[in-house]
XYZ file of N, CA, C and O in Angstrom:
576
model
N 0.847 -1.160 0.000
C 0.000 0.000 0.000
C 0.899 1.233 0.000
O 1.938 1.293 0.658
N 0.379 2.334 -0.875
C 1.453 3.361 -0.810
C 0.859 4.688 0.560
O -0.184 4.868 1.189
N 2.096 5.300 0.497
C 1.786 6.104 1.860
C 0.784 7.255 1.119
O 0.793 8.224 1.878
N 0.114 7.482 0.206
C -0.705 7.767 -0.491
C -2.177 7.792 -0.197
O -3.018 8.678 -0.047
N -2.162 6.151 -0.167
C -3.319 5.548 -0.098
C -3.627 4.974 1.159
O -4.652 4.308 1.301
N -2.702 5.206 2.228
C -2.777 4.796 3.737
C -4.003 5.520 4.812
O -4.365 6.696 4.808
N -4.332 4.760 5.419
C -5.445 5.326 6.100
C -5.048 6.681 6.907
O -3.931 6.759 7.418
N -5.711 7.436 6.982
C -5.480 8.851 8.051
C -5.505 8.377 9.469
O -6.423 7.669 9.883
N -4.362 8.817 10.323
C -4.811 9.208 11.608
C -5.218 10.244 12.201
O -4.752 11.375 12.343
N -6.519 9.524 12.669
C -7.359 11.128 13.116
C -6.879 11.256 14.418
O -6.671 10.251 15.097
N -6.590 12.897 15.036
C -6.327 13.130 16.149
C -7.174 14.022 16.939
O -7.845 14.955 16.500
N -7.027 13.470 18.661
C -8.168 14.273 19.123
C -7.689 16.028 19.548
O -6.503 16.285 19.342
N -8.250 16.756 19.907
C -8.413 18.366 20.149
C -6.858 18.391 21.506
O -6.351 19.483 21.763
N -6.454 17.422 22.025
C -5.276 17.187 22.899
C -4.113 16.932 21.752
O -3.037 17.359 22.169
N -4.025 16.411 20.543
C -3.152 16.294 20.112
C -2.930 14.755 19.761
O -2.477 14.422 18.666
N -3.258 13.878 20.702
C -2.880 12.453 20.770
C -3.732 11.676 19.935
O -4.843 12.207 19.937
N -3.714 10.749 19.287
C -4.070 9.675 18.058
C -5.861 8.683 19.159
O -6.036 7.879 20.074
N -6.610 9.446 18.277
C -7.804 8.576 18.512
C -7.897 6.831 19.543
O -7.529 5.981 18.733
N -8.093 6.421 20.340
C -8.295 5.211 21.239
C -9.069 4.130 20.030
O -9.983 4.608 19.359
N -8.753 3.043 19.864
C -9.827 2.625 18.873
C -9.369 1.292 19.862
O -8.266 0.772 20.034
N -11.045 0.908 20.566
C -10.718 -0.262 20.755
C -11.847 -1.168 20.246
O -13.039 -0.862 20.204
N -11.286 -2.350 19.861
C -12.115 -2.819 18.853
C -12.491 -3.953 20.036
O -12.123 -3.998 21.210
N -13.665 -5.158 19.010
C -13.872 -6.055 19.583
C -12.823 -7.320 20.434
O -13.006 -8.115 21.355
N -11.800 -6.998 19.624
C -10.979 -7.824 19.774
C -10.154 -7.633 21.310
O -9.796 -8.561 22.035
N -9.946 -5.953 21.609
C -8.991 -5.922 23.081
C -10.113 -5.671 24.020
O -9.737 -5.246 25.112
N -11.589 -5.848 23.856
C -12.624 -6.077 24.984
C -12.758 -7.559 24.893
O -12.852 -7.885 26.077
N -12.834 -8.849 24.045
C -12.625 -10.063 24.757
C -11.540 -11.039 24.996
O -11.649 -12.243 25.229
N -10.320 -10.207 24.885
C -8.882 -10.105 25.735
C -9.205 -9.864 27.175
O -9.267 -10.700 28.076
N -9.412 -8.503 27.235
C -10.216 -8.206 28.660
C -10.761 -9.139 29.220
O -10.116 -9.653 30.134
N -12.239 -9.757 28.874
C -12.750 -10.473 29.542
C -12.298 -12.164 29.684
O -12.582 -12.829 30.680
N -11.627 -12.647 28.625
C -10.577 -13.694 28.910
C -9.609 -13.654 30.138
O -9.312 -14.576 30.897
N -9.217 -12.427 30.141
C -8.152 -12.391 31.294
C -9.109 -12.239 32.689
O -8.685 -12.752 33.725
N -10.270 -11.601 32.694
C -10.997 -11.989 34.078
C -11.305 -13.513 34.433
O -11.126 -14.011 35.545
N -11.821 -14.202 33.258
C -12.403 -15.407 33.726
C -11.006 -16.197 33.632
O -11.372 -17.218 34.214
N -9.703 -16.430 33.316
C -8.819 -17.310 33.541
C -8.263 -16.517 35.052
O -7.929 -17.293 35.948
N -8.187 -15.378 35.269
C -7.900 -14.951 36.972
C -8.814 -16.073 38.009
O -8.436 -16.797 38.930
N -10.533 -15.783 37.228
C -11.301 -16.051 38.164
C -11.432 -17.700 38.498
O -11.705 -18.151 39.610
N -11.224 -18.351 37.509
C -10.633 -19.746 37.425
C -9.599 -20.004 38.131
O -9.732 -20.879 38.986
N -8.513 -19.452 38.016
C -7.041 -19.656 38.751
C -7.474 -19.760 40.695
O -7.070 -20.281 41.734
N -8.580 -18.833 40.155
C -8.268 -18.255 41.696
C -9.258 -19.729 42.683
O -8.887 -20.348 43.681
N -10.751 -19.884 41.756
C -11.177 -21.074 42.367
C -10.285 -22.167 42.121
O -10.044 -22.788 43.156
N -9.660 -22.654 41.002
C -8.658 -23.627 41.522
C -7.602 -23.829 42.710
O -7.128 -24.888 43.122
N -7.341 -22.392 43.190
C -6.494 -22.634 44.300
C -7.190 -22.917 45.709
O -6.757 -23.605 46.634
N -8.738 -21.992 45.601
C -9.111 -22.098 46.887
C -10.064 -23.029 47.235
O -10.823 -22.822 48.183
N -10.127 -24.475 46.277
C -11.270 -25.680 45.823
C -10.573 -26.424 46.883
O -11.374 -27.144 47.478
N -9.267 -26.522 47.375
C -8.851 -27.964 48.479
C -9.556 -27.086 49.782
O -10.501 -27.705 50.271
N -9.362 -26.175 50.231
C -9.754 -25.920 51.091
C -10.893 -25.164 51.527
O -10.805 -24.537 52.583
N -12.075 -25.136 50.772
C -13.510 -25.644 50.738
C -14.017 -27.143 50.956
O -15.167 -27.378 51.328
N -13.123 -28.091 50.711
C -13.276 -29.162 50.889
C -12.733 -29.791 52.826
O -13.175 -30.783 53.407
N -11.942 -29.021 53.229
C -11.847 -29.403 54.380
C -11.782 -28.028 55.646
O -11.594 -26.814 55.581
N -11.962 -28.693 56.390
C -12.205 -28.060 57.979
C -10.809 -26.985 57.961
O -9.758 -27.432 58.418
N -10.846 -25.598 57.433
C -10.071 -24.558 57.423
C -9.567 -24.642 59.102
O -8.345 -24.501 59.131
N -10.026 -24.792 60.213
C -10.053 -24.610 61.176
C -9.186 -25.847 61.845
O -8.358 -25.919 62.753
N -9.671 -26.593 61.121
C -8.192 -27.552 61.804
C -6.475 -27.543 60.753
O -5.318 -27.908 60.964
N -7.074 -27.036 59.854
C -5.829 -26.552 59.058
C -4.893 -25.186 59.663
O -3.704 -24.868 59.633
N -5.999 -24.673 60.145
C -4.674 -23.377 61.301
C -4.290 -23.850 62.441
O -3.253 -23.410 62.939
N -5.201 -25.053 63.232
C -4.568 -25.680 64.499
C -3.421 -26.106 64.661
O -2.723 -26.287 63.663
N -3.058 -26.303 65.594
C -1.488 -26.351 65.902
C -2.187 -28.474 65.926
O -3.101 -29.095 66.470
N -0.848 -28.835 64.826
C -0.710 -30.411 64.442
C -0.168 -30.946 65.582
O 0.961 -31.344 65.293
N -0.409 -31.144 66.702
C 0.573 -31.799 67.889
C -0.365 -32.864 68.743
O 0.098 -33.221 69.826
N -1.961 -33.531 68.240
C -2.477 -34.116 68.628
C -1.942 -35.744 67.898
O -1.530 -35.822 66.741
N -2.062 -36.998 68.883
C -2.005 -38.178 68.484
C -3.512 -39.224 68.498
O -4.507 -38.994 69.184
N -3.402 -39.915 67.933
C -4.184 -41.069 68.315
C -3.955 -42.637 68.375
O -3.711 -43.143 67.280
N -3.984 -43.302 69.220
C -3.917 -44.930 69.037
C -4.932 -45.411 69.424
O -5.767 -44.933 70.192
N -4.904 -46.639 68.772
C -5.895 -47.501 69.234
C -5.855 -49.311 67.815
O -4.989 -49.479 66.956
N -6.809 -50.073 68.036
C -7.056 -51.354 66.988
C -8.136 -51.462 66.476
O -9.159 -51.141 67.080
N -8.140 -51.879 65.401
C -9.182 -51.783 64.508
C -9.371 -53.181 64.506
O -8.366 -53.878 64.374
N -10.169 -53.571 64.594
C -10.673 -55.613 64.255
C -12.207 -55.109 63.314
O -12.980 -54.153 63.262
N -11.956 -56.768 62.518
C -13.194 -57.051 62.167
C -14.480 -57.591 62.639
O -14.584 -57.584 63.866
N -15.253 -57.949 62.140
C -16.667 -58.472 62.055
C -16.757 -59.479 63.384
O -17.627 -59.474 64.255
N -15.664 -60.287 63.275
C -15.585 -61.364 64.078
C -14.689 -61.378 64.969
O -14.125 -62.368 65.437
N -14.473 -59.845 65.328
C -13.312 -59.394 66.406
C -12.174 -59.562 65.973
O -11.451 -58.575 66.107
N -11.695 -60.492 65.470
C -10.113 -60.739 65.054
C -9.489 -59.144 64.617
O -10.045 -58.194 64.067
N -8.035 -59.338 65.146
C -7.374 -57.876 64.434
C -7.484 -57.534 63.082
O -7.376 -58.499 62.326
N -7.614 -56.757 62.704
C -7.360 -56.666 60.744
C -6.182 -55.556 60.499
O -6.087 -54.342 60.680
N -5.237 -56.708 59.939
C -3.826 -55.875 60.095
C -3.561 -55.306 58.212
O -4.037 -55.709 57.151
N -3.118 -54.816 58.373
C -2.729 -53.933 56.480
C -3.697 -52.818 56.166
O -3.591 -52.069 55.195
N -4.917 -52.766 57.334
C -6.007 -51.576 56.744
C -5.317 -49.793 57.113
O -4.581 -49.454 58.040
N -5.630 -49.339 56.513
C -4.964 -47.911 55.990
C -5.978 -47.015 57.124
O -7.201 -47.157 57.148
N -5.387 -46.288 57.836
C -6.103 -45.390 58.858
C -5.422 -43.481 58.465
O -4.288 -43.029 58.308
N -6.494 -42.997 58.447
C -5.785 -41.494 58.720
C -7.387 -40.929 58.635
O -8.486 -41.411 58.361
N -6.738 -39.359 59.117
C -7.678 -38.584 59.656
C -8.175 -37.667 57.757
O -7.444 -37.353 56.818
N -9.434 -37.559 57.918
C -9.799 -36.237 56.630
C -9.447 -35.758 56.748
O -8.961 -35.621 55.625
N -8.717 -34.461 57.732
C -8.417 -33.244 57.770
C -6.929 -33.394 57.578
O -6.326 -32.499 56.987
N -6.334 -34.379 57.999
C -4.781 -34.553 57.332
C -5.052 -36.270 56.589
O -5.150 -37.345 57.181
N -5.106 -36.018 55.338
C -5.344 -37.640 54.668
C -3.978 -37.949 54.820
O -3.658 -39.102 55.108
N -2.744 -36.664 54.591
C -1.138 -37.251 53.929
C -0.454 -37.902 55.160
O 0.575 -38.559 55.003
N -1.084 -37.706 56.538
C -0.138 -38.737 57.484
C -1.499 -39.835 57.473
O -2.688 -39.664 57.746
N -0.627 -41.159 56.972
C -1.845 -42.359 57.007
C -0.903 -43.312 57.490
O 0.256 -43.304 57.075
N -1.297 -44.109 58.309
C -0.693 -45.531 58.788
C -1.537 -46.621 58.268
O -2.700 -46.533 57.874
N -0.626 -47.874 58.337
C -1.330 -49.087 58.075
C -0.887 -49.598 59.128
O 0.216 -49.553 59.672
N -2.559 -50.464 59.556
C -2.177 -51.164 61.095
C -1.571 -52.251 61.288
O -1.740 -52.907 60.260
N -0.906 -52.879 62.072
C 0.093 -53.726 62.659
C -0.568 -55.107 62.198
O -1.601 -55.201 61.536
N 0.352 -56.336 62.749
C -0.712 -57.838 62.875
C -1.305 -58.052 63.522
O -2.041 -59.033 63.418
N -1.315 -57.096 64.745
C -2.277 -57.102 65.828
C -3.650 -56.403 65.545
O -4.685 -56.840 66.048
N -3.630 -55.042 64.529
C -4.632 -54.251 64.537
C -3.969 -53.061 64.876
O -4.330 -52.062 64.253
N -3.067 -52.929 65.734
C -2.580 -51.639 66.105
C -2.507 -50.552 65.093
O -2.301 -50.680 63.886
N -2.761 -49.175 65.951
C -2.122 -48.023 64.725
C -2.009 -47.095 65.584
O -2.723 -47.079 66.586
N -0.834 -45.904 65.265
C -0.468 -44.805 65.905
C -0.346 -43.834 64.952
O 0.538 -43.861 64.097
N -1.627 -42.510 65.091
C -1.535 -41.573 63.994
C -0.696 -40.283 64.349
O -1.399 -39.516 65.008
N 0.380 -39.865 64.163
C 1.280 -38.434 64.807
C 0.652 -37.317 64.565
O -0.321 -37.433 63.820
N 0.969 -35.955 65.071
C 1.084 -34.363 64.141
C -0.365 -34.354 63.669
O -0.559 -33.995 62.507
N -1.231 -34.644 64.294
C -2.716 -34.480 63.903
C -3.463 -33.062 64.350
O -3.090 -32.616 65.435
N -4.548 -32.253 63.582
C -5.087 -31.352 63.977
C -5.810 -31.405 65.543
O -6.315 -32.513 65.718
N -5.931 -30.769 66.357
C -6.603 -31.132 67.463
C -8.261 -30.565 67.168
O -8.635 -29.641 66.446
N -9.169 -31.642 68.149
C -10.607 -30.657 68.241
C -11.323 -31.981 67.246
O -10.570 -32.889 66.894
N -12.629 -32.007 66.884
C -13.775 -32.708 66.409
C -12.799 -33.464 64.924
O -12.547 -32.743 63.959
N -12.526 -34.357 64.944
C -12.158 -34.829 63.472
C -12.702 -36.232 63.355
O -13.241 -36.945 64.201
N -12.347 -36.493 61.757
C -13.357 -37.962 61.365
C -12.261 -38.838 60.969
O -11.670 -38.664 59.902
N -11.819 -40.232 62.184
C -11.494 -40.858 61.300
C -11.873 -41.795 60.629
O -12.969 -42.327 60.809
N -10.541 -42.374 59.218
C -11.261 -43.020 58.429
C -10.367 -44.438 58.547
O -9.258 -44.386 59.081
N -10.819 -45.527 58.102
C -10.276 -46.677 58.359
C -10.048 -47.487 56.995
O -9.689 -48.505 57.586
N -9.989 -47.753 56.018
C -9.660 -48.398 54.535
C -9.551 -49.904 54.585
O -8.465 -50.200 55.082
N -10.246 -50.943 54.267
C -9.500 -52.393 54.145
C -10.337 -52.329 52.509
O -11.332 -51.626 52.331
N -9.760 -53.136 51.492
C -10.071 -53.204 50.469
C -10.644 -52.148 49.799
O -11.648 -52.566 49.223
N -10.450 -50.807 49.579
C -10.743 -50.071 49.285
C -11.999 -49.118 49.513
O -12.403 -48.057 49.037
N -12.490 -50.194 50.653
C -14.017 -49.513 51.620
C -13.821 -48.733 52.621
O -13.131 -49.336 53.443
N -14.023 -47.918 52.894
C -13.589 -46.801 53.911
C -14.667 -46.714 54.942
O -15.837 -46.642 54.564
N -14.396 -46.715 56.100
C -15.540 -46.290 57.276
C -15.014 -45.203 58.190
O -13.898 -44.906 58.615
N -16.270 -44.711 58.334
C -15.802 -43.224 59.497
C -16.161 -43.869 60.523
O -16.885 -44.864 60.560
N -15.340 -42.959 61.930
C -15.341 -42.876 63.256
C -15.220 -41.755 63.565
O -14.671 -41.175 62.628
N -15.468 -40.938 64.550
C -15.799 -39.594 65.155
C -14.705 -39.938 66.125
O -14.469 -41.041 66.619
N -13.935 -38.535 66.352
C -12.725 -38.380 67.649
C -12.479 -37.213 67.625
O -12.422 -36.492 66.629
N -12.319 -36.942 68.689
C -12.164 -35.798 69.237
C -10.470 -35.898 69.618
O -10.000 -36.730 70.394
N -9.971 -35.233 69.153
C -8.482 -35.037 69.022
C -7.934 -33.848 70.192
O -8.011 -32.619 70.220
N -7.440 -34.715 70.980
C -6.661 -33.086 72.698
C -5.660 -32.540 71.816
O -5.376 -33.125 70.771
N -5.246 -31.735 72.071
C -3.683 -30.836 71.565
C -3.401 -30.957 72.718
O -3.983 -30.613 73.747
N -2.030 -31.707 72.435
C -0.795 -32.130 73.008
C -0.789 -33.364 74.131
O -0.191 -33.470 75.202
N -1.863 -34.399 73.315
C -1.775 -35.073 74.352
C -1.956 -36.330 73.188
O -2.035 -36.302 71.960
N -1.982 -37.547 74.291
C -2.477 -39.067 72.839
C -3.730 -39.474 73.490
O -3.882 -39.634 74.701
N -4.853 -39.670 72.322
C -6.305 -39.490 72.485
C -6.310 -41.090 71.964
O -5.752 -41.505 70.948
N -7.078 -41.864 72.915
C -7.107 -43.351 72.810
C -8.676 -43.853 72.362
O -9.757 -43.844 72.951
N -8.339 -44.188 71.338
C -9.500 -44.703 71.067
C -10.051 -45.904 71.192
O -11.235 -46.166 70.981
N -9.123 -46.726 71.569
C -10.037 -48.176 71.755
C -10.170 -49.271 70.720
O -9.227 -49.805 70.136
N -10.998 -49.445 70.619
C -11.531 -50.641 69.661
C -12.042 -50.305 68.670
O -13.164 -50.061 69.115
N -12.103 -50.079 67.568
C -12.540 -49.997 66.125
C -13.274 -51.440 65.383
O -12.669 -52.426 64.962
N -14.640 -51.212 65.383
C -15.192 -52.300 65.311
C -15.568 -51.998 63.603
O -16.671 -51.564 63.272
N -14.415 -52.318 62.553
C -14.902 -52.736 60.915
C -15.657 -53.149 60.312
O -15.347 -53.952 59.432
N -16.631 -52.876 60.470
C -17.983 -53.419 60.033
C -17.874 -53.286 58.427
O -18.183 -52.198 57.942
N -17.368 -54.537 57.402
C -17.617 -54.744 55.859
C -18.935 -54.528 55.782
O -19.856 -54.570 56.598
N -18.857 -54.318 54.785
C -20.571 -54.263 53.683
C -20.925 -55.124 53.320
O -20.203 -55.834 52.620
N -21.887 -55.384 53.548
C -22.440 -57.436 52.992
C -22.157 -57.123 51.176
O -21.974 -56.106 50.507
N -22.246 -58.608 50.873
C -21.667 -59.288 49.860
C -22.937 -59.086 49.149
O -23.948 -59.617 49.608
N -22.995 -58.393 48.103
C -24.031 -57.922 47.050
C -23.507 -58.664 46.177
O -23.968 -58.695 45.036
């Protein structure tokens, strides 16, 4: 194109070259809100999912205790940890035994795993002390 035939720049009564914003740098704009607004629920989606409140508690509560099955016997290899911290998990002894460390203190749920079935138990977790739970009675799911 010759500088001839080139479009004019119109200027405003300040001197400076007309604003032209087209369709194109208003849904730039709004792309960049909704990938913020995305970013931002992706970060704050784990912790909507758990007890914020035991996530600021000070981690210095324990728990022990045995888990048996149906027919009392120990059930040793089942996977124990608390919801509010899933990443410290033990697997219990041949006896049944388990000792969970560095746990949130205050109302928590634990969970117990044998074959990929999970059952809750309710405990109340002391800060700074070891909270005994006893007997964990595994109740499987009948055979469908």
């Amino acid at each position: 194109m010759s500088f001839v035939n080139s479009p004019a720049v119109q200027y405003t009564t300040d001197g400076k070259p007309r604003e032209r914003l087209g369709c194109g740098s208003q849904v730039a704009r709004v792309l960049t809100v909704v990938l913020m607004v995305l970013a931002l629920a992706l970060v704050a989606y784990p912790l909507l999912g758990t007890n914020l409140a035991s996530r600021v508690a000070r981690s210095d509560g324990a728990v022990r205790g045995v888990v048996v099955g149906a027919q009392e016997q120990p059930l040793a290899e089942a996977q124990v940890f608390l919801v509010a911290a899933p990443d410290v998990t033990v697997t219990t002894q041949a006896d049944g035994r388990f000792a969970l460390d560095a746990l949130p203190s205050g109302a928590q749920v634990l969970i117990v795993v044998v074959n990929e079935i999970g059952q809750e138990y309710p405990v109340n977790i002391l800060s700074g002390a070891i909270t005994e739970v006893g007997v964990l009675a595994y109740l499987a799911p009948p055979d469908e």
